[in-house]
Tab-separated table of C-alpha atoms in Angstrom:
chain	number	residue	atom	x	y	z
A	1	PHE	CA	-7.940	-19.284	15.065
A	2	ILE	CA	-8.604	-15.897	13.460
A	3	THR	CA	-7.268	-17.007	10.074
A	4	ALA	CA	-9.351	-20.199	10.114
A	5	PHE	CA	-12.459	-18.294	11.241
A	6	TYR	CA	-12.274	-15.598	8.571
A	7	THR	CA	-11.287	-18.056	5.851
A	8	PHE	CA	-14.283	-20.285	6.509
A	9	ARG	CA	-16.500	-17.265	7.058
A	10	LEU	CA	-15.669	-16.327	3.482
A	11	ILE	CA	-16.309	-19.894	2.324
A	12	CYS	CA	-19.646	-20.096	4.164
A	13	LEU	CA	-20.862	-16.755	2.833
A	14	SER	CA	-19.759	-17.632	-0.704
A	15	PHE	CA	-20.935	-21.235	-1.072
A	16	PHE	CA	-23.613	-21.830	1.580
A	17	GLY	CA	-26.974	-20.304	2.383
A	18	ARG	CA	-29.147	-18.085	0.250
A	19	SER	CA	-27.658	-16.544	-2.853
A	20	ARG	CA	-27.070	-12.801	-2.611
A	21	VAL	CA	-26.536	-12.289	-6.347
A	22	ASP	CA	-29.273	-10.139	-7.865
A	23	GLU	CA	-31.326	-11.468	-10.747
A	24	THR	CA	-29.786	-9.172	-13.347
A	25	ARG	CA	-26.334	-10.643	-12.763
A	26	ARG	CA	-27.240	-14.246	-11.995
A	27	GLU	CA	-27.898	-15.076	-15.639
A	28	HIS	CA	-24.347	-14.054	-16.520
A	29	VAL	CA	-22.764	-16.433	-13.980
A	30	HIS	CA	-21.111	-19.436	-15.643
A	31	GLU	CA	-18.525	-22.074	-14.860
A	32	SER	CA	-14.898	-21.251	-15.534
A	33	PRO	CA	-13.146	-23.002	-18.444
A	34	LEU	CA	-10.780	-25.918	-17.852
A	35	VAL	CA	-7.787	-23.703	-18.411
A	36	MET	CA	-8.666	-22.072	-15.070
A	37	ILE	CA	-10.195	-25.053	-13.252
A	38	VAL	CA	-7.207	-27.395	-13.661
A	39	PRO	CA	-4.577	-25.026	-12.195
A	40	LEU	CA	-6.956	-24.129	-9.358
A	41	ALA	CA	-7.537	-27.818	-8.627
A	42	VAL	CA	-3.789	-28.451	-8.506
A	43	LEU	CA	-3.333	-25.509	-6.147
A	44	ALA	CA	-6.244	-26.698	-3.991
A	45	VAL	CA	-4.753	-30.180	-3.599
A	46	ALA	CA	-1.334	-28.718	-2.855
A	47	SER	CA	-2.790	-26.332	-0.270
A	48	LEU	CA	-4.618	-29.173	1.480
A	49	LEU	CA	-1.857	-31.767	1.468
A	50	GLY	CA	1.361	-29.896	0.772
A	51	GLY	CA	1.629	-28.528	4.276
A	52	PHE	CA	1.867	-32.030	5.723
A	53	ILE	CA	5.000	-32.883	3.754
A	54	GLY	CA	7.805	-33.258	6.250
A	55	LEU	CA	5.489	-32.970	9.275
A	56	PRO	CA	6.158	-34.235	11.783
A	57	GLY	CA	9.889	-34.206	11.319
A	58	ARG	CA	10.269	-37.610	12.976
A	59	LEU	CA	8.774	-39.258	9.892
A	60	GLY	CA	11.734	-38.058	7.847
A	61	LEU	CA	9.818	-37.561	4.585
A	62	ILE	CA	11.945	-34.773	3.155
A	63	GLN	CA	14.580	-34.325	5.841
A	64	ARG	CA	17.209	-35.991	3.697
A	65	PHE	CA	16.288	-33.782	0.765
A	66	LEU	CA	16.712	-30.644	2.848
A	67	GLU	CA	19.602	-32.000	4.905
A	68	PRO	CA	22.253	-29.847	3.157
A	69	VAL	CA	20.250	-26.781	4.189
A	70	PHE	CA	19.198	-27.573	7.748
A	71	THR	CA	22.033	-29.738	9.074
A	72	PRO	CA	24.704	-26.990	9.145
A	73	ALA	CA	22.216	-24.553	10.674
A	74	ASN	CA	21.170	-27.068	13.330
A	75	GLU	CA	24.794	-27.752	14.198
A	76	ILE	CA	25.437	-24.039	14.633
A	77	LEU	CA	22.343	-23.577	16.794
A	78	GLY	CA	22.999	-26.754	18.749
A	79	ILE	CA	19.682	-28.361	17.823
A	80	HIS	CA	19.655	-32.144	17.984
A	81	GLU	CA	17.533	-34.401	15.843
A	82	HIS	CA	15.349	-35.804	18.646
A	83	SER	CA	15.447	-32.877	21.040
A	84	LEU	CA	11.777	-31.963	20.550
A	85	GLY	CA	10.271	-35.362	21.265
A	86	ALA	CA	6.526	-35.297	21.940
A	87	LEU	CA	6.448	-31.499	21.714
A	88	ASP	CA	6.444	-31.787	17.922
A	89	TYR	CA	3.221	-33.798	17.912
A	90	GLY	CA	1.661	-31.777	20.710
A	91	LEU	CA	2.086	-28.452	18.951
A	92	MET	CA	0.736	-29.914	15.728
A	93	VAL	CA	-2.387	-31.282	17.440
A	94	LEU	CA	-2.905	-28.050	19.381
A	95	SER	CA	-2.659	-25.976	16.199
A	96	LEU	CA	-5.211	-28.206	14.469
A	97	LEU	CA	-7.606	-27.987	17.424
A	98	VAL	CA	-7.396	-24.192	17.530
A	99	ALA	CA	-7.967	-23.996	13.768
A	100	MET	CA	-10.906	-26.411	14.017
A	101	ALA	CA	-12.441	-24.221	16.730
A	102	GLY	CA	-12.337	-21.256	14.360
A	103	ILE	CA	-13.840	-23.340	11.547
A	104	VAL	CA	-16.673	-24.648	13.739
A	105	LEU	CA	-17.453	-21.155	15.031
A	106	ALA	CA	-17.610	-19.792	11.481
A	107	TRP	CA	-19.931	-22.637	10.431
A	108	LEU	CA	-22.212	-22.059	13.424
A	109	MET	CA	-22.460	-18.312	12.853
A	110	TYR	CA	-22.814	-18.204	9.069
A	111	VAL	CA	-24.497	-21.522	8.174
A	112	ARG	CA	-26.291	-23.054	11.146
A	113	ARG	CA	-27.326	-19.936	13.086
A	114	THR	CA	-27.207	-17.015	10.691
A	115	ASP	CA	-28.805	-14.772	13.319
A	116	LEU	CA	-25.816	-15.108	15.644
A	117	PRO	CA	-23.716	-12.338	14.021
A	118	VAL	CA	-26.589	-9.873	14.526
A	119	VAL	CA	-27.219	-11.037	18.105
A	120	VAL	CA	-23.531	-10.906	19.017
A	121	GLY	CA	-23.211	-7.510	17.361
A	122	ARG	CA	-26.076	-6.124	19.452
A	123	LYS	CA	-24.913	-7.591	22.759
A	124	LEU	CA	-21.280	-6.652	22.261
A	125	ARG	CA	-21.889	-3.393	20.452
A	126	PRO	CA	-18.711	-1.503	21.508
A	127	ALA	CA	-16.416	-4.440	20.765
A	128	TYR	CA	-18.310	-5.137	17.534
A	129	GLN	CA	-17.862	-1.543	16.387
A	130	VAL	CA	-14.153	-1.658	17.134
A	131	VAL	CA	-13.699	-4.885	15.179
A	132	TYR	CA	-16.071	-3.782	12.389
A	133	ASN	CA	-14.069	-0.582	11.924
A	134	LYS	CA	-10.804	-2.560	11.856
A	135	PHE	CA	-9.677	-1.180	15.218
A	136	TYR	CA	-9.913	2.296	13.642
A	137	VAL	CA	-6.526	1.826	12.034
A	138	ASP	CA	-7.636	3.660	8.885
A	139	GLU	CA	-9.030	6.559	10.922
A	140	PHE	CA	-5.842	6.777	12.984
A	141	TYR	CA	-3.723	6.645	9.831
A	142	ALA	CA	-5.854	9.355	8.191
A	143	ALA	CA	-5.705	11.572	11.285
A	144	THR	CA	-1.944	11.266	11.675
A	145	VAL	CA	0.057	10.274	8.618
A	146	VAL	CA	-2.362	11.458	5.927
A	147	ARG	CA	-3.261	14.662	7.774
A	148	LEU	CA	0.384	15.518	8.407
A	149	ALA	CA	1.276	14.785	4.791
A	150	VAL	CA	-1.595	16.912	3.460
A	151	ASP	CA	-0.944	19.810	5.844
A	152	GLY	CA	2.783	19.635	5.189
A	153	SER	CA	2.248	19.611	1.438
A	154	ARG	CA	-0.169	22.544	1.718
A	155	TRP	CA	2.381	24.513	3.785
A	156	VAL	CA	5.169	23.805	1.300
A	157	TRP	CA	2.885	24.772	-1.580
A	158	HIS	CA	1.790	28.042	0.048
A	159	ASN	CA	5.118	29.146	1.543
A	160	PHE	CA	7.659	27.755	-0.894
A	161	ASP	CA	5.984	27.108	-4.221
A	162	GLU	CA	3.811	30.222	-4.295
A	163	ARG	CA	6.187	32.616	-2.547
A	164	VAL	CA	9.613	31.391	-3.650
A	165	ILE	CA	9.151	29.611	-6.987
A	166	ASP	CA	6.230	31.662	-8.295
A	167	GLY	CA	7.622	34.790	-6.641
A	168	ALA	CA	10.956	34.388	-8.423
A	169	ALA	CA	9.273	33.815	-11.787
A	170	HIS	CA	6.866	36.733	-11.344
A	171	GLY	CA	9.655	38.930	-9.949
A	172	LEU	CA	11.836	38.366	-13.007
A	173	ALA	CA	8.882	39.073	-15.263
A	174	TRP	CA	8.156	42.289	-13.337
A	175	LEU	CA	11.836	43.325	-13.489
A	176	TRP	CA	12.153	42.880	-17.234
A	177	GLN	CA	8.796	44.506	-17.851
A	178	HIS	CA	9.764	47.658	-15.965
A	179	ALA	CA	13.257	47.608	-17.435
A	180	GLY	CA	11.680	47.545	-20.880
A	181	GLU	CA	9.369	50.389	-19.956
A	182	GLY	CA	12.356	52.394	-18.714
A	183	LEU	CA	14.325	51.798	-21.921
A	184	ARG	CA	11.346	52.361	-24.192
A	185	PRO	CA	11.892	56.170	-24.499
A	186	LEU	CA	15.322	55.511	-25.987
A	187	GLN	CA	13.740	53.631	-28.890
A	188	THR	CA	12.006	56.541	-30.642
A	189	GLY	CA	12.456	55.315	-34.187
A	190	ARG	CA	13.986	58.675	-35.247
A	191	VAL	CA	17.338	58.649	-37.045
A	192	GLN	CA	18.290	62.028	-35.561
A	193	ASN	CA	18.097	60.665	-32.036
A	194	TYR	CA	20.184	57.647	-32.948
A	195	LEU	CA	22.835	59.876	-34.575
A	196	LEU	CA	22.865	62.079	-31.477
A	197	ALA	CA	23.320	59.049	-29.262
A	198	MET	CA	26.160	57.800	-31.465
A	199	PHE	CA	27.819	61.240	-31.352
A	200	ILE	CA	27.579	61.401	-27.579
A	201	GLY	CA	28.991	57.906	-27.330
A	202	LEU	CA	31.926	58.766	-29.578
A	203	CYS	CA	32.613	61.866	-27.518
A	204	VAL	CA	32.663	59.837	-24.336
A	205	ILE	CA	35.014	57.271	-25.875
A	206	ALA	CA	37.316	60.007	-27.193
A	207	ALA	CA	37.396	61.709	-23.806
A	208	VAL	CA	38.278	58.461	-22.090
A	209	VAL	CA	41.065	57.767	-24.585
A	210	VAL	CA	42.499	61.252	-24.228
A	211	LEU	CA	42.330	61.286	-20.459
A	212	LEU	CA	43.834	57.838	-20.092
């Protein structure tokens, strides 16, 4: 019912009633070329008639073609060929009647009585708002999943990325900067200081060799 109603609501709004295309765009509207019309026509015919192939099963239109697929499965499930009986036809007729009810309702509301959607929306305002807002699924999703994802990402960014990742990078930079500042006095550029450092180093090495 719902699928039939919304499908024909779309059809009624698109192809019936007053055009809602503004004048600036109407002049650019043109028929599609055959390369698009022919495939669409084939799909339209298949969508209208293709669903009736093999229905009802008692007609046996394609049962032999699909017999290698369905026969073993039916034997496993214990389904017999004529176990459904009139139920097959009854369900088919019931489905068509329910779909036709949705189609007729869409035609009445969007072709015959275009004021009905407004009237129904005013009289059933709470229900209309719930349906119009798609049962607030988007709002619920935004308040739960999206909000949790955003808050979780913000927490990870603030506590892990800034403090751990950035802290490690900045800490290493700070360490090497201060280490360089501490070693800077040793690099005076004077040969005398370098010779003195070499002499002290040789003395230390000689003392170690002698003592060991």
